[in-house]
Structure formats: C-alpha cells, structure tokens
Short mmCIF file of C-alpha atoms in Angstrom, two decimals:
data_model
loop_
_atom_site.label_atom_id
_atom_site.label_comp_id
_atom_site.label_asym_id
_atom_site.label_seq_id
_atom_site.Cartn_x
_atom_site.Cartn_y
_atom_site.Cartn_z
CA UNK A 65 0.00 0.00 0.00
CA UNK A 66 1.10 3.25 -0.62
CA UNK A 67 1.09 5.83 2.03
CA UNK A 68 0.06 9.39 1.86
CA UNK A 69 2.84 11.92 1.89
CA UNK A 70 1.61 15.32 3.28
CA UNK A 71 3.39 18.05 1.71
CA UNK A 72 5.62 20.67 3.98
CA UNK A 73 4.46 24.48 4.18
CA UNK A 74 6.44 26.30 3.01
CA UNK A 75 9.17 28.05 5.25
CA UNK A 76 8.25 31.68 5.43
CA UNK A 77 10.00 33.02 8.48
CA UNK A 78 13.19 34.16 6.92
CA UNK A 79 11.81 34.81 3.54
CA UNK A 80 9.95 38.54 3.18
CA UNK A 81 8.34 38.31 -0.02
CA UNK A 82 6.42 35.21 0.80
CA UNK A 83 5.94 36.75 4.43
CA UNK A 84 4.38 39.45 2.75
CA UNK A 85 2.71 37.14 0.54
CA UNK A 86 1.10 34.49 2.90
CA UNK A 87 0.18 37.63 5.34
CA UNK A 88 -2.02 39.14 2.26
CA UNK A 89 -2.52 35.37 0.85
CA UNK A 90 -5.58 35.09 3.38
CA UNK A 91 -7.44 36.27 0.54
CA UNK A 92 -11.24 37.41 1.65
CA UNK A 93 -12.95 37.96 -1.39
CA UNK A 94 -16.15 36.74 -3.44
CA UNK A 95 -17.26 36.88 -7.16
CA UNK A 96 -20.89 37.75 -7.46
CA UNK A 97 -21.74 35.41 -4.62
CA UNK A 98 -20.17 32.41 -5.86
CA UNK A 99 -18.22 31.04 -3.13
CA UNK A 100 -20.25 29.47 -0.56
CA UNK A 101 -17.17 27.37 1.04
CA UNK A 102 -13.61 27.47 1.76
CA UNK A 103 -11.47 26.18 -1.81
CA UNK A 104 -8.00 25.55 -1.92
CA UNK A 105 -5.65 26.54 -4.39
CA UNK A 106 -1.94 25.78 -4.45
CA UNK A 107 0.69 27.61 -6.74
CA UNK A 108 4.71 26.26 -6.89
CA UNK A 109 3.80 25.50 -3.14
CA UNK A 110 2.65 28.40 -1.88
CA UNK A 111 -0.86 27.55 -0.41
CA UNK A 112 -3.86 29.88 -0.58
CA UNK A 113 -6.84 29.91 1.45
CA UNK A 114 -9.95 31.56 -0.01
CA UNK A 115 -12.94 32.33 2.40
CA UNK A 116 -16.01 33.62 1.52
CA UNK A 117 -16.53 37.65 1.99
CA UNK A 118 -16.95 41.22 0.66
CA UNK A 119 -14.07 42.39 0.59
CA UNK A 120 -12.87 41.88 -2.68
CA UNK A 121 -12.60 45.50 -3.83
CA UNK A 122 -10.58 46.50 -0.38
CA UNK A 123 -7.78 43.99 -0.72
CA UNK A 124 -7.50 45.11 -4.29
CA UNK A 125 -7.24 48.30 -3.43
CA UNK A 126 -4.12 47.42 -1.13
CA UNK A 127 -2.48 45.48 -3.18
CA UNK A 128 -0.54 48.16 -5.34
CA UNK A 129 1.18 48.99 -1.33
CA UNK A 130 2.99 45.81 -1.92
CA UNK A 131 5.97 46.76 -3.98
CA UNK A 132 6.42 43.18 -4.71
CA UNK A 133 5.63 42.04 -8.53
CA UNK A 134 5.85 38.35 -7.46
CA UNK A 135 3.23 38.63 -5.18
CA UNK A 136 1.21 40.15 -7.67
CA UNK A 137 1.47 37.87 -9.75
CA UNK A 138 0.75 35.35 -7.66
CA UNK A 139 -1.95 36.86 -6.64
CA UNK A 140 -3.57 37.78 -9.91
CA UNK A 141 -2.75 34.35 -11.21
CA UNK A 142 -4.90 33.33 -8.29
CA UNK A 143 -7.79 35.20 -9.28
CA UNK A 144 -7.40 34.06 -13.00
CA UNK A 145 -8.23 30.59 -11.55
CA UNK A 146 -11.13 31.30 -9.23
CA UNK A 147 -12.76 33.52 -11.78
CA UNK A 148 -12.49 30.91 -14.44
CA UNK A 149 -13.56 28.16 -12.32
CA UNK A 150 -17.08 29.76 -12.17
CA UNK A 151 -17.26 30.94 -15.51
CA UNK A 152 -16.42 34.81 -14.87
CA UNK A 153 -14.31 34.86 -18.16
CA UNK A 154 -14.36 38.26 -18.61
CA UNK A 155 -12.74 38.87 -15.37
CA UNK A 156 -10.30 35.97 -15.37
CA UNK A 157 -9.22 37.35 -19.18
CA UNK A 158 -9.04 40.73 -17.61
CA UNK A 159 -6.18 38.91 -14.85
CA UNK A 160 -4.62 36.91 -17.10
CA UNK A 161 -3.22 39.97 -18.96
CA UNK A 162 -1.78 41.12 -15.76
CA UNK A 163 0.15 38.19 -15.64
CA UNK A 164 1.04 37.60 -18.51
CA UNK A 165 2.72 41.48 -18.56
CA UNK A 166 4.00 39.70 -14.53
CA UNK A 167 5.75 36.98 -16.85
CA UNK A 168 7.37 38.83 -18.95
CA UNK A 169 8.69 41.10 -16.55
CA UNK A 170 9.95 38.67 -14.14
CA UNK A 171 11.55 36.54 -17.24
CA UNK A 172 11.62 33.20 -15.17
CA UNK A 173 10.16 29.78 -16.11
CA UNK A 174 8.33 29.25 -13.00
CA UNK A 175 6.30 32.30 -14.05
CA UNK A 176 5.94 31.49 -17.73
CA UNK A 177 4.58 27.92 -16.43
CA UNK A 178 1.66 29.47 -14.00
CA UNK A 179 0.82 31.43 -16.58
CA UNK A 180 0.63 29.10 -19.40
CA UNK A 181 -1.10 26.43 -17.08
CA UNK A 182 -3.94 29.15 -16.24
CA UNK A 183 -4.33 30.14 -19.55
CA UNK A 184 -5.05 26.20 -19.96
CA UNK A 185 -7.73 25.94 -16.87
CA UNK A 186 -9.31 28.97 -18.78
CA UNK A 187 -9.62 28.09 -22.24
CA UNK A 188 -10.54 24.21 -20.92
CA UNK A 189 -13.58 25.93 -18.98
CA UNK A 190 -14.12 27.93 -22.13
CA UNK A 191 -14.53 24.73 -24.00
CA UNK A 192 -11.82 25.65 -26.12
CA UNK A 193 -10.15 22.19 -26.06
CA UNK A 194 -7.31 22.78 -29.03
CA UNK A 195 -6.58 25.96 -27.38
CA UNK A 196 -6.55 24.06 -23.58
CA UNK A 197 -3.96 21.51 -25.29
CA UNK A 198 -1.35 23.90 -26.59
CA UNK A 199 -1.68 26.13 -23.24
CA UNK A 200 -1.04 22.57 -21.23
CA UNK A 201 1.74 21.76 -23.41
CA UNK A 202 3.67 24.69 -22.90
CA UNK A 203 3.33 24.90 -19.19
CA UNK A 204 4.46 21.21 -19.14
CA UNK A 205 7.73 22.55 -21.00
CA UNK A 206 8.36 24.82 -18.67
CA UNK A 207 7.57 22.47 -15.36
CA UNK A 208 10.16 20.03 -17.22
CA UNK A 209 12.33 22.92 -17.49
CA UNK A 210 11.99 23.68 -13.97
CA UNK A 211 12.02 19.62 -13.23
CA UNK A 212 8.68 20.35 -10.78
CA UNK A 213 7.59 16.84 -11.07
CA UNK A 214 4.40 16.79 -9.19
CA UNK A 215 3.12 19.77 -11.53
CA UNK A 216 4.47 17.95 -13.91
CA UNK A 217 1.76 15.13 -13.00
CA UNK A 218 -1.24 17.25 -12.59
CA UNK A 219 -0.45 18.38 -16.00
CA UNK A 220 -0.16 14.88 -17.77
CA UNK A 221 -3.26 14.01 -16.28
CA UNK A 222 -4.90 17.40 -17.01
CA UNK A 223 -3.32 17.26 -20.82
CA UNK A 224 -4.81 13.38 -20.72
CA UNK A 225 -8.17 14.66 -19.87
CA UNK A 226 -8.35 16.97 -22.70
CA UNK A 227 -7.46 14.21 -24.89
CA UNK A 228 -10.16 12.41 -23.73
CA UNK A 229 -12.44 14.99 -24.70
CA UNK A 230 -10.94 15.34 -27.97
CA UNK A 231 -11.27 11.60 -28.46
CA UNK A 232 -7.85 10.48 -28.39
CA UNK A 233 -7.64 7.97 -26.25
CA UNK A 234 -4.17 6.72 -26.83
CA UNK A 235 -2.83 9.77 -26.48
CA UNK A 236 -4.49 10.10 -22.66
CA UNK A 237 -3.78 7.06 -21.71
CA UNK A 238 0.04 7.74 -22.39
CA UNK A 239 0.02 10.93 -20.55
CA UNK A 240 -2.11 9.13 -17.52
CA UNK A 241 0.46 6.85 -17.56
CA UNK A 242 3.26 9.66 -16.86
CA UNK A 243 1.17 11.11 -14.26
CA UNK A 244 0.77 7.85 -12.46
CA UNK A 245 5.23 7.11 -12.67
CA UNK A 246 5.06 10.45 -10.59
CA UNK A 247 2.64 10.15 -8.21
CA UNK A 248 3.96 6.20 -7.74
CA UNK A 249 7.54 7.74 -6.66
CA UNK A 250 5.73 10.50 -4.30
CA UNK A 251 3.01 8.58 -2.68
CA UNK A 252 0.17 11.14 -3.96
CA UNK A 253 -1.88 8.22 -4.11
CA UNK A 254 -5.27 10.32 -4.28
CA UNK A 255 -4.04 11.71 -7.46
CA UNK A 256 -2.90 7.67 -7.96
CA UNK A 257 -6.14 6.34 -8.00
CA UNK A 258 -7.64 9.04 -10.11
CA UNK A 259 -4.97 8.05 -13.00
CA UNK A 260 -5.98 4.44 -12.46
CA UNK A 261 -9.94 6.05 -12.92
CA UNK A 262 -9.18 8.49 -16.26
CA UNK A 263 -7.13 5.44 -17.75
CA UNK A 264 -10.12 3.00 -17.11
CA UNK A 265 -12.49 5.53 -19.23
CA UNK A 266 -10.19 5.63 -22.17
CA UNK A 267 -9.42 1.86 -22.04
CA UNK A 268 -13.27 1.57 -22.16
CA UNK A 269 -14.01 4.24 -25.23
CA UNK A 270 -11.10 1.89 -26.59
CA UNK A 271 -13.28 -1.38 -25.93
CA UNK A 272 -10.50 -2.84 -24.09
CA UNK A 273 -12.89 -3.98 -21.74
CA UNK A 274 -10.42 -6.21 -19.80
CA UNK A 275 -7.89 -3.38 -19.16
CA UNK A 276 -10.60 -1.19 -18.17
CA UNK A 277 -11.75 -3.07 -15.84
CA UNK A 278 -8.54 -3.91 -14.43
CA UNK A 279 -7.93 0.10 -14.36
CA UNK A 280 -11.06 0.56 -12.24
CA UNK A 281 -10.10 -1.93 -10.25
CA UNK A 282 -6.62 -0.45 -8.88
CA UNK A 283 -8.51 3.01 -8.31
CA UNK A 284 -11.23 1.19 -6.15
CA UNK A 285 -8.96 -0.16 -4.21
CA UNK A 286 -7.04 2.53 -3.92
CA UNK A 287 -9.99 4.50 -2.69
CA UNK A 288 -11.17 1.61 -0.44
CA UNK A 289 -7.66 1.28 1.19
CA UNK A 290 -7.52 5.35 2.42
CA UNK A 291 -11.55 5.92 3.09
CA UNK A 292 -11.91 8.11 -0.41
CA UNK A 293 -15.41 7.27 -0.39
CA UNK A 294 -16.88 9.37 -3.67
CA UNK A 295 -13.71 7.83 -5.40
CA UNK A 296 -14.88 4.07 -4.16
CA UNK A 297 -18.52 5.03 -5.64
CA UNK A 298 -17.40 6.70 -9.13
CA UNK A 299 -14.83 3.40 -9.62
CA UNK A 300 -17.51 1.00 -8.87
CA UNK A 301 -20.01 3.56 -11.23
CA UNK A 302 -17.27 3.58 -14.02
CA UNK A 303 -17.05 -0.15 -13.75
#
C-alpha cells in the first residue's frame, strides 16, 4: 500500500516576499456570490486559502502597497483561476493579462509555467479544447524545465483529460500513464487512484474492456484502502 505523503508548508519566516505574501494570501474575497465554502488553491507550493466575503474590492485596493511584482502575480494568477472556475471569463481574461505582462517582466520559467497552465484551466472551462492543449503543453515545457515533477503530473493528467475529450484515447492514456510514474515515486496516491480512474475511461471508449476493468479496479482499491469514499462510488459507477 502506498502511504500518503503530506506536503511541507512552506518556510516563510526568513523569507519577506512570501511573508508578505502568505500575510495578504488570506485572501477574503467573493465573485458575485459564488463562493459558498472554503477552496483551496496551491501555486509552486505556496498555499492559498480563499474564504467567503466582501471584501474583494478592499484587498484590491491594497495590493498596489505591496511593492512586490511576485506577489502580484501570484496573486492575480490566483484570481485568473477562481474567476475561471465559475465561468467569470471576462474577469479571469481581464487577470490573465496582468500576468502575462508579470511573466514577462519577471523573465523566469516558473512564471511562464503558471501562466501558461492558467491560460489552460481557462480556455478548458471555455470549452476551447485545441486551445486548452497547446496552453497545457507549454506549461508542461516549462515544469520540465523547472524539473517540478508533481506539476508535472497534474499536468499529464490534465493534458490526458483533454485528450479524452478530444477523443484520443491513446494519447491520454500515455500521458495518464506519466502522471501515475510520478505520483507512484511521491506517494500522492489520491491523485494515484484518479490516473488508475481516467485510464479505465479511455481503455473503455477503446473497448479494451479487460484493461478497463482492471484500471477501475486499482482506483477502487485505492480509494477503499484510504476511506476516499466518492472515489470508491465513481470506480464501482465507471465499472
């Protein structure tokens, strides 16, 4: 059985950027009424906790006192992501071009691989699948670049899901399969058993019926093993 690694926080007490960062990072902010519960969102391993509240407009109005373009991009990349998740495109577009302008200026590949990875969430949530692809593939250049394996993973498996949606299955299931060397070597073995799930859908569009089934079966147990209950119930559903 593989066992859970919990990540680290990050060490902030002798760094002042992310000090300044995490202290603003408690973000407090809603989008026309849309968040109704705490969401987590996690950025080169900085973690962000978003909490419902109306004061959107005040922290943005602070924000320019932070003479700190990293943070503001982080920040704005942030946004870019929440926005897009509930379908405020115009807003999220209106972020992205911050950071893009953030990338440029800051020149570094962690930057250009946030960015390019948004610009994949946003054009995914668009339904803009071609344009989700290309975005993913660049970001994954970058996060190889960078040799950030774990974002490395979510990105195989996010790149595999578009291919599923574009109806190449081969294609996802080779990407799934880079995700799941990753998370193997890390013990993410949430993110384990969803590989196991996305490769049992493609194996099944495939009519390899026999290799689906055997997909579905590693991410049920998986899920039965460490109590991920919706997991155990979409495996069995998939099956």
């Amino acid at each position: 059985m593989i066992k859970f690694v919990k990540r680290k926080p990050p060490d902030v007490k002798h760094n002042q950027r992310y000090f300044l960062f995490l202290l603003s990072g408690i973000i407090f902010l809603s989008v026309n009424s849309l968040f109704a519960q705490f969401e987590e969102d996690v950025l080169s391993e900085q973690q962000i906790i978003i909490a419902p509240t109306d004061s959107l407009k005040e922290y943005l109005s602070r924000l320019p006192e932070v003479d700190d373009r990293e943070v503001h991009f982080m920040i704005n990349n942030l946004f870019v992501r929440v926005s897009s998740r509930y379908q405020q495109f115009d807003t999220a577009a209106s972020y992205l071009d911050k950071v893009k302008k953030l990338a440029e200026q800051l020149d570094k590949p962690k930057f250009y691989a946030a960015y390019y990875n948004n610009r994949g969430i946003q054009a995914g949530n668009m339904g803009r699948l071609n344009e989700s692809y290309d975005y993913y593939i660049k970001a994954l250049h970058y996060f190889a670049e960078l040799d950030d394996k774990r974002n490395r993973a979510i990105l195989n498996n996010n790149i595999g899901r578009v291919s599923q949606e574009l109806g190449d299955h081969e294609s996802a299931i080779s990407y799934f399969e880079e995700a799941m060397a990753i998370n193997r070597i890390y013990g993410d073995i949430y993110d384990l058993g969803m590989n196991y799930g996305n490769i049992g859908i493609s194996y099944k569009e495939l009519e390899k019926y026999d290799k689906a089934l055997e997909a579905f079966n590693a991410a049920y147990l998986i899920a039965k093993e460490n109590d991920f209950r919706m997991e155990m119930a979409r495996a069995l559903l998939n099956s």
